[in-house]
Every structure is written in C-alpha cells, then in structure tokens.
Coordinates of C-alpha atoms in Angstrom, one line a residue:
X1 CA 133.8 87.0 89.7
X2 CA 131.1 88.9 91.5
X3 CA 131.1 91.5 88.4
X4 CA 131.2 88.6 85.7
X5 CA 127.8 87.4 87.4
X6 CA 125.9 90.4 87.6
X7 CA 127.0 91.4 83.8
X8 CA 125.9 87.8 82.3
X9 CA 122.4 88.0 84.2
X10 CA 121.7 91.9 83.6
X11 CA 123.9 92.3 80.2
X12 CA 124.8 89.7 78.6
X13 CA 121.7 87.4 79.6
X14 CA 120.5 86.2 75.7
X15 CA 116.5 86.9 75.4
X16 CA 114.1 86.4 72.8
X17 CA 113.9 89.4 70.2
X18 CA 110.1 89.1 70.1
X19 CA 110.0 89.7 73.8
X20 CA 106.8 91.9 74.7
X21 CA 106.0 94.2 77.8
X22 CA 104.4 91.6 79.8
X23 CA 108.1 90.2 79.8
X24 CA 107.9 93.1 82.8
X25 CA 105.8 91.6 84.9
X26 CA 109.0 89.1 86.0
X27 CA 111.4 92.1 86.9
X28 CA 108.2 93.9 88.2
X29 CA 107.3 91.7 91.0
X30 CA 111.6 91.7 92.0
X31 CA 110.4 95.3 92.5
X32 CA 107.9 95.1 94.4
X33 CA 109.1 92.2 96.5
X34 CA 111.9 94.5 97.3
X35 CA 110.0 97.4 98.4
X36 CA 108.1 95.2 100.7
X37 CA 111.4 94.1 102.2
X38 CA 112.7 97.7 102.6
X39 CA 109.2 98.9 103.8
X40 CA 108.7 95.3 106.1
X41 CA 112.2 96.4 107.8
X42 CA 111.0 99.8 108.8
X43 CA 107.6 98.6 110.3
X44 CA 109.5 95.8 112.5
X45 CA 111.2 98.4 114.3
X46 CA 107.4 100.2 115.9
X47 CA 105.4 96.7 115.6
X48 CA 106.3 95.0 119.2
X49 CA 102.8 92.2 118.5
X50 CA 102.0 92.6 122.5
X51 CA 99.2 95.1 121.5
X52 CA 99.0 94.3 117.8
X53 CA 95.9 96.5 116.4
X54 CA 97.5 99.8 119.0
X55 CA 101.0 99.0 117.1
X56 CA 99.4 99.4 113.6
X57 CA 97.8 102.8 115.0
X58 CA 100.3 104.1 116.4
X59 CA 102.6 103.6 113.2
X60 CA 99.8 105.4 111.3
X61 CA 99.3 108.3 113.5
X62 CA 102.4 108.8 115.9
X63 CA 105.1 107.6 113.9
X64 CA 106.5 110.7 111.4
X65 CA 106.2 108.9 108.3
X66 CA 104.7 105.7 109.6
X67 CA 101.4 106.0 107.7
X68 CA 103.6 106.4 104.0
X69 CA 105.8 103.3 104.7
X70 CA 103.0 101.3 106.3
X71 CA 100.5 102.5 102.5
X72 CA 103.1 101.1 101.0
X73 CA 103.6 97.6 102.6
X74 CA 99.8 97.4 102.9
X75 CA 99.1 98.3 99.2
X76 CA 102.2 96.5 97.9
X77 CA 101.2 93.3 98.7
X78 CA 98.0 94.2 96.4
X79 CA 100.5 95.4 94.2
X80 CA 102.7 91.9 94.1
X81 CA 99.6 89.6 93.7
X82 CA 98.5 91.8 90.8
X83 CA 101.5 90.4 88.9
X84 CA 101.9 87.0 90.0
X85 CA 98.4 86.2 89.1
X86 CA 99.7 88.7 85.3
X87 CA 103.1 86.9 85.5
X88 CA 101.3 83.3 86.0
X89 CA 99.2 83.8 83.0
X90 CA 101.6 85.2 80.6
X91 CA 102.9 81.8 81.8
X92 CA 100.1 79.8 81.1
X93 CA 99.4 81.6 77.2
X94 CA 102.9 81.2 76.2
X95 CA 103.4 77.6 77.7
X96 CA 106.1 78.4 79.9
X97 CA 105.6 75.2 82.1
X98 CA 107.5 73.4 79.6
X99 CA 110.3 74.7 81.5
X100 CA 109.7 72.6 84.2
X101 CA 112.6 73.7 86.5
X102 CA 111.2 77.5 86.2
X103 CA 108.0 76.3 86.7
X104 CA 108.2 74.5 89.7
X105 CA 110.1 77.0 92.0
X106 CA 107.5 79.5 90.5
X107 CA 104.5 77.8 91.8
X108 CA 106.1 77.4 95.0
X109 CA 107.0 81.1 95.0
X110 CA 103.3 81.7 95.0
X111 CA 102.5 79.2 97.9
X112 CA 105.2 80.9 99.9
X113 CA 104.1 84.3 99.3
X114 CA 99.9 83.3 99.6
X115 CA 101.4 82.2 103.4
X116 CA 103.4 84.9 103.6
X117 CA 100.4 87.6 102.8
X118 CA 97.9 85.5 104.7
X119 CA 100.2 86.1 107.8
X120 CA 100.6 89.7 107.1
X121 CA 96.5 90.2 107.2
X122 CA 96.6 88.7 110.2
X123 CA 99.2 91.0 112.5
X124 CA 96.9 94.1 111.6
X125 CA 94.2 92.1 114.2
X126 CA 91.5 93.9 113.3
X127 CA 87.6 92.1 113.5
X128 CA 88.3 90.8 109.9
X129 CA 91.6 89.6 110.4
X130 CA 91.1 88.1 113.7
X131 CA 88.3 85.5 112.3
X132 CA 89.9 85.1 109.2
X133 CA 93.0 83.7 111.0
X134 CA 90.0 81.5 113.0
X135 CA 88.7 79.9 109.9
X136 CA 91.4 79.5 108.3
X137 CA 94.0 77.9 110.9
X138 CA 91.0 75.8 111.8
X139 CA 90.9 74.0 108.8
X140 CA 94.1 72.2 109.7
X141 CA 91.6 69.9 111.9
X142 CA 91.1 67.8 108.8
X143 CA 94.7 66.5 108.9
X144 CA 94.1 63.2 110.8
X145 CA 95.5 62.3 114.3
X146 CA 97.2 65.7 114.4
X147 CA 95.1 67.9 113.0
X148 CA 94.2 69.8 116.3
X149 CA 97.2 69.2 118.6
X150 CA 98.8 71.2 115.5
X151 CA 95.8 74.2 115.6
X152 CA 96.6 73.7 119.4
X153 CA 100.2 74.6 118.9
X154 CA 99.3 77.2 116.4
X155 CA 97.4 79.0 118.3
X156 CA 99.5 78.6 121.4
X157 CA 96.3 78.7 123.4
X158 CA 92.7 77.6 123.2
X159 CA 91.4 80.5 120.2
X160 CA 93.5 82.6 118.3
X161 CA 95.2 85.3 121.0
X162 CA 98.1 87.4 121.1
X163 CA 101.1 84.6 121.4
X164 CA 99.6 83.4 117.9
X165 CA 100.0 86.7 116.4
X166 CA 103.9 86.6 117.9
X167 CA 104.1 83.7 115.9
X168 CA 102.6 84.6 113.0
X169 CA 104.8 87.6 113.2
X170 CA 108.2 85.7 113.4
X171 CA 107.2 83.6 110.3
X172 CA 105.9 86.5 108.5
X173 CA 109.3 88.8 108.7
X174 CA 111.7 85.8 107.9
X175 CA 109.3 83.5 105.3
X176 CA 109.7 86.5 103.1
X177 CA 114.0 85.9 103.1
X178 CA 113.1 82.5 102.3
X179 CA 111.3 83.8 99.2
X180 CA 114.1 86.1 97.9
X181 CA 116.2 83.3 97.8
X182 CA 113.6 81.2 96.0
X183 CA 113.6 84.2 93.6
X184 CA 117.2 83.9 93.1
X185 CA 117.0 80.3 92.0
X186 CA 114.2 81.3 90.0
X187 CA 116.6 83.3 87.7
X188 CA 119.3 80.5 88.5
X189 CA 117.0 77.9 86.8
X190 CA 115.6 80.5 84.1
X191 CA 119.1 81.4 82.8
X192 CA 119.9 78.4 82.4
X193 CA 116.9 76.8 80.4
X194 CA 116.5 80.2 78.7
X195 CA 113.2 82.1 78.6
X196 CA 109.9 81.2 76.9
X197 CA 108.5 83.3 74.0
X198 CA 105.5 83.5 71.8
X199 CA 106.9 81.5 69.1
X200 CA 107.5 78.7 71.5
X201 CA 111.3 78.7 70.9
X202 CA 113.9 78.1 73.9
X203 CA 116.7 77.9 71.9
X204 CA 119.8 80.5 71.3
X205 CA 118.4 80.7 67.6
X206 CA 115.5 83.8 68.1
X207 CA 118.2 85.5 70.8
X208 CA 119.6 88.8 71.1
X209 CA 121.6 90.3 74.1
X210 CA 119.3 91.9 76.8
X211 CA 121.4 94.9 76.9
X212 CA 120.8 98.0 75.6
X213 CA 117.6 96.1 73.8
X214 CA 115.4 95.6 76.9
X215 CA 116.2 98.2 79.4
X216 CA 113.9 100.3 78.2
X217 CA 110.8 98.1 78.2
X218 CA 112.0 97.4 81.6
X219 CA 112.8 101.6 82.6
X220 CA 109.0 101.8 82.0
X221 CA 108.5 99.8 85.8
X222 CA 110.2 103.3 87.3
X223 CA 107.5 105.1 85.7
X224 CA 105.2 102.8 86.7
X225 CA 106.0 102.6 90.3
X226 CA 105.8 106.3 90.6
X227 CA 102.5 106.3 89.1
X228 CA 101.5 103.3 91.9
X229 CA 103.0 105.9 94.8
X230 CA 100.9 108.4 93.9
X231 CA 97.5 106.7 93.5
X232 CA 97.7 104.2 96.8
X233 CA 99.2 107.3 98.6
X234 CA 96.1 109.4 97.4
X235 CA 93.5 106.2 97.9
X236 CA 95.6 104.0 100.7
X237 CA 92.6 102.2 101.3
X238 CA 90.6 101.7 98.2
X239 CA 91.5 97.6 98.3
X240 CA 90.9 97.0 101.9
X241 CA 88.0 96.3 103.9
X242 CA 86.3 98.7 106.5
X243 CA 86.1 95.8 109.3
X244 CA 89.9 96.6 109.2
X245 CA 89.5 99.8 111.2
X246 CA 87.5 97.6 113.6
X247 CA 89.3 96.0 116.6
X248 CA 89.1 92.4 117.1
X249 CA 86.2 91.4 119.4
X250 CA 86.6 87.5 119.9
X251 CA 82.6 87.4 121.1
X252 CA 81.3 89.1 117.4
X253 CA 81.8 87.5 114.7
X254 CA 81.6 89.7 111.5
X255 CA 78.4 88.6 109.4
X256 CA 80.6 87.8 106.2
X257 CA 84.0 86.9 106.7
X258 CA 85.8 87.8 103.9
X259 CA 89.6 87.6 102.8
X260 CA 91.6 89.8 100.7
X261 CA 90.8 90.2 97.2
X262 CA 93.6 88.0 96.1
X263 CA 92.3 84.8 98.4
X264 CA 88.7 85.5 96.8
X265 CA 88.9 82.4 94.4
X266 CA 90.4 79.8 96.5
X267 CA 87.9 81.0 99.3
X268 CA 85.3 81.0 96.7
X269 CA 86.5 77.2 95.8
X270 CA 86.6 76.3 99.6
X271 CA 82.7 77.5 100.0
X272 CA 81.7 75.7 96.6
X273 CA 82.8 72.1 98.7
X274 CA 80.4 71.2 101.2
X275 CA 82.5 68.3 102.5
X276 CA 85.1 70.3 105.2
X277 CA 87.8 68.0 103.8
X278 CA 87.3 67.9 100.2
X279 CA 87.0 71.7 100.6
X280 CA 90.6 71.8 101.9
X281 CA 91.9 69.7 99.8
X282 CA 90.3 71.8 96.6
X283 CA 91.7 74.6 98.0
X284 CA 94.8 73.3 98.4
X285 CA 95.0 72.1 94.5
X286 CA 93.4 75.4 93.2
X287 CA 97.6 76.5 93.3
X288 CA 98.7 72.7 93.6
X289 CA 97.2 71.8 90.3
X290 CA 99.4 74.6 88.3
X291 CA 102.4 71.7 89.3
X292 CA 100.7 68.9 87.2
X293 CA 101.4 71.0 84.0
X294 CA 105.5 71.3 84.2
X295 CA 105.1 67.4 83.9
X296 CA 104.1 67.8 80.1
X297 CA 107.6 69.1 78.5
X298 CA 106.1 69.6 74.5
X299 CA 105.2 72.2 72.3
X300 CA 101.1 73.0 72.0
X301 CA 98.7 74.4 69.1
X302 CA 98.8 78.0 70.8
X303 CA 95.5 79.0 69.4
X304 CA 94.4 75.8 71.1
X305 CA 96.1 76.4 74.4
X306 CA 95.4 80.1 74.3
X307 CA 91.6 79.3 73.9
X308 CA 91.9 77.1 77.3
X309 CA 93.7 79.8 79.4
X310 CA 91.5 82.7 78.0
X311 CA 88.5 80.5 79.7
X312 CA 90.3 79.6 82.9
X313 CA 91.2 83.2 83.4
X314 CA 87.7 83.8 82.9
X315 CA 86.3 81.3 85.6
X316 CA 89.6 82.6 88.1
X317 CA 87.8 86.2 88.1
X318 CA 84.3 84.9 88.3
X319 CA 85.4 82.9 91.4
X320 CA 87.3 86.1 92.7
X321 CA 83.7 87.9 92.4
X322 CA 81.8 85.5 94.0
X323 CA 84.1 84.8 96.8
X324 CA 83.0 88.4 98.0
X325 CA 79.6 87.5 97.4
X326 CA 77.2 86.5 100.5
X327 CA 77.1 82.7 100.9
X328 CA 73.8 82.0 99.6
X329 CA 71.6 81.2 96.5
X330 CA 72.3 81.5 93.5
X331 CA 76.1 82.8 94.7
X332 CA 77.0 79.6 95.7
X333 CA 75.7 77.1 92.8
X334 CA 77.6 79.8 90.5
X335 CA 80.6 79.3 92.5
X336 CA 80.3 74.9 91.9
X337 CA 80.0 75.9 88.3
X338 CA 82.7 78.1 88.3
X339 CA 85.3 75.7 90.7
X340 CA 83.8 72.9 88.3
X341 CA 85.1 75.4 85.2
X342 CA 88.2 76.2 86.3
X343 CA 89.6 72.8 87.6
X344 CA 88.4 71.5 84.3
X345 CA 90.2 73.9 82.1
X346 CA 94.1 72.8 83.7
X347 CA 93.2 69.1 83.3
X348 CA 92.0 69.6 79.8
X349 CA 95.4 72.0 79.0
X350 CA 97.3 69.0 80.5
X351 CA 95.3 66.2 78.6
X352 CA 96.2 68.3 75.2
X353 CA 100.0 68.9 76.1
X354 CA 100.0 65.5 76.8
X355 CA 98.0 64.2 73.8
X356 CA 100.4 66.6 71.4
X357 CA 103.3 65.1 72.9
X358 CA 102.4 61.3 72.4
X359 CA 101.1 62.2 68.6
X360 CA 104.6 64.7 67.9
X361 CA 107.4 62.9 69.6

C-alpha cells in the first residue's frame, strides 16, 4: 500500500506537459524544509537556551562542524523564503488560487513558517534579535482586555529574558513538524485537484505522467543545492546583519531596528500605519489578504492578471527596500505609497476574478 502511494505521487502523479522550471520551486522548498529539519536536529543537541548568544558561539567555534551545520540552518531559512515568496508568485501569474484547497493550506504554510523563522531570529539573542523580539511581541498589546496579560505570559517576565527565549525555543523546534505535515496535505489536496498551468487548464486533458518527463527539470534542484553549499559556505554571512555578532544589552537599544530581509515589507507596511492598531492589523493582512483570492474559483484574461501581479511584485520589493531604510522623510511617505500600491493591486486582482466570473458563468 505504502509502495502504491509513493509511485502514484512521484510516478504516476499526471502533470501538465507545458510544465516550466518554476514548477521547481514547489519540490525546492520540500528541499530545503528538509535540510532545515536535519540541520535544526543537530543544533538542538549543543543549544541548551540558558545562555543563548554563548550556545550559538560555542556551536560556531567549539563544536567540530558546528559552524557548517549552523551556515546552513542560518542561510537556509534565506534560502526557503527565497522560494515561497518565487513559489507564491508563480502562484499568483498562473492563477493558482483557483484551487482554493491548495491555496488555502499554502498561505497558511507561510504564516506558520514567517512564525517559525521569526522565532528562530530570536534564539540567536543577539542586540538585533533581542529588540526585534521586544517590538514585535509587544504589538500583541492591541488585542483588547488580554493583550498584555498575553505579552505577560509571553515573556514569562516583565521584558523579554531568557525563560522567553526557552519558549520560543520549544515552539520553534516542534512548529516546524507542524509544518511538514501541513506540506503533506499540501500535496494531499494538490493531487487531488491537479496542478495549475499556464494555459489555465486543471483537467486530465493537457496531462502526461510525471515520470521519466519531469525528473530532470527537477534533478536540476541537486545541482542547485550544491551551488547554494558552496556560496553561503564561502559568504555565511552576506544576508545577515552585523548587530548579530553583538550581544543583547537590554539598556541599548540599536538606532534602527531592523528584521530579516524577508520581514522587510510587512515591517515596511507596519511603519507606513501610524495608528499602532491599524498597523497590526495591516500587517497582519499583508499575508491575510492572499486568502481573499481562493474565494474567486474562475478563469482570468492572463495578460490582464499577469499585468496586476507584475505591479504588486513590484510594490512587494519596493516595500522590502524601504523597510531597511531609516524611518524618516521621504522613506516613509514612499512606504504609504507603496502599502497603498500593493494592497490595491490584490483587491483589484480579486475585483477582476470576480467580475470575469459573474460576466462568464
């Protein structure tokens, strides 16, 4: 039975024929998700979270091999974000949120795995870390009535200290579990609506079986990966930030807080909001919003739709630039503009999905 499985969903599994390589991006991040497993389960075993920034050292400079496997976790995360954000867009171009079942369990894929990462940042407790995970758990304050008894719990003390990192630690090594099984029914749901392609076409008409057509396209993530081990090994570094060699001082604050690369838009969103609430919420629906689009189940104009996405992807990487930007003039009125942009471009891609389908059917 257990055979049957694995030769419908690698073998027998009926694809598109006009499949391209950014089909890859899917079995690319399974990949890389399982190299942060592997890699996750090695660093567990030297990071105790008592002294949290002296576990991270000595990993990189007492542990033989520590520095490779921690490289690896540290840059695959990079690495995993770098195709969601490809994955999501190959998404949005070829309307794949008219599967609505794959859809869904996708965008909460990427919640889980933003929380997941966010977490991660943190257990390094480094100056940057440490009042990143201040600004951010604070902003659970604008829940009402039990917005700071839950901080309070959060925090397990008064500021962020060590018993919050414990925690964050905890969540961190068994939210990713959660995610592989979210992964699985991922698969569960795409087999069974089949996969999207550029012609728009779900049905068995455009198919051909996956094997041997597509295991080549998808031999080329090997060569990949090796290319990925060599350049993060040589440059481990290159995407992080130098307040991460920095330990946490809870009495300095670093003169601009800013997150990972990957957080840059949703932080740039949360800065373009000067309500505290509103900001939240904005940042909140700047993944959230991606959900209102699996509502629409119709075919779109794809020059029209195409046109749309091209311009939110464009406003998604201004905001990722200004997010690292300095908090002032003009930075922040670009970053309204942008947020105003980008919000814009999903409602109008849902107002034509939904305007096609009352015209069409």
């Amino acid at each position: 039975m257990i055979m049957n499985m694995i030769k419908k969903t690698f073998f027998l599994l009926p694809s598109s024929k006009f499949l391209s390589y950014s089909w890859n991006y899917g079995s690319m991040l399974g990949m890389v998700l399982g190299l942060q497993l592997l890699t996750g389960i090695f660093l567990v075993f030297y990071y105790g979270g008592s002294m949290p920034f002296d576990d991270v050292q000595y990993i990189m400079y007492e542990v033989t091999g520590g520095w490779v496997v921690r490289c690896l976790h540290f840059n695959g995360a990079s690495l995993f974000f770098i195709f969601i954000y490809c994955h999501l867009f190959k998404g949005l171009f070829v309307g794949g949120y008219r599967l609505y079942g794959v859809w869904f369990v996708g965008v909460i894929m990427i919640f889980l795995f933003m929380g997941v990462a966010f977490m991660g940042y943190v257990l390094v407790f480094s100056q940057m870390s440490y009042w990143a995970a201040v600004v951010i758990t604070s902003l659970v304050t604008v829940v009402p009535i039990w917005g700071e008894s839950v901080v309070f719990w959060l925090w397990g003390s008064y500021s962020v200290v060590v018993s919050t990192v414990k925690l964050l630690f905890v969540l961190h090594f068994l939210l990713p579990w959660v995610g592989a099984v979210l992964v699985m029914m991922h698969l569960l749901v795409l087999h069974f609506f089949g996969s999207s392609s550029v012609l728009g076409c779900h049905s068995d008409y455009d198919k051909i079986m996956f094997f041997p057509s597509f295991w080549f396209k998808d031999g080329v993530n090997m060569m990949f990966f090796l290319v990925f081990a060599w350049s993060f090994l040589l440059w481990p570094f290159v995407l992080g930030d130098g307040e991460m060699f920095l330990v946490s001082d809870i009495m300095t604050s670093p003169r601009h807080i800013v997150p990972e690369w990957y957080f840059l838009y949703a932080y740039a969103i949360l800065r373009a909001v000067p309500s505290k609430i509103m900001g939240v919420l904005f940042l909140i629906l700047s993944v959230g919003i991606l959900f209102i689009l699996g509502v629409v189940r119709s075919n779109m104009m794809f020059n029209v739709s195409s046109k749309i996405v091209y311009v939110f992807l464009f406003s998604g990487i201004c905001l990722t630039w200004l997010g690292s930007c300095a908090p002032e003039s003009p930075y922040v009125i670009l970053s309204v503009v942008m947020t105003y942009i980008y919000f814009s471009m999903i409602f109008f891609l849902f107002s034509m999905a939904w305007v096609t389908k009352m015209i069409y059917y």
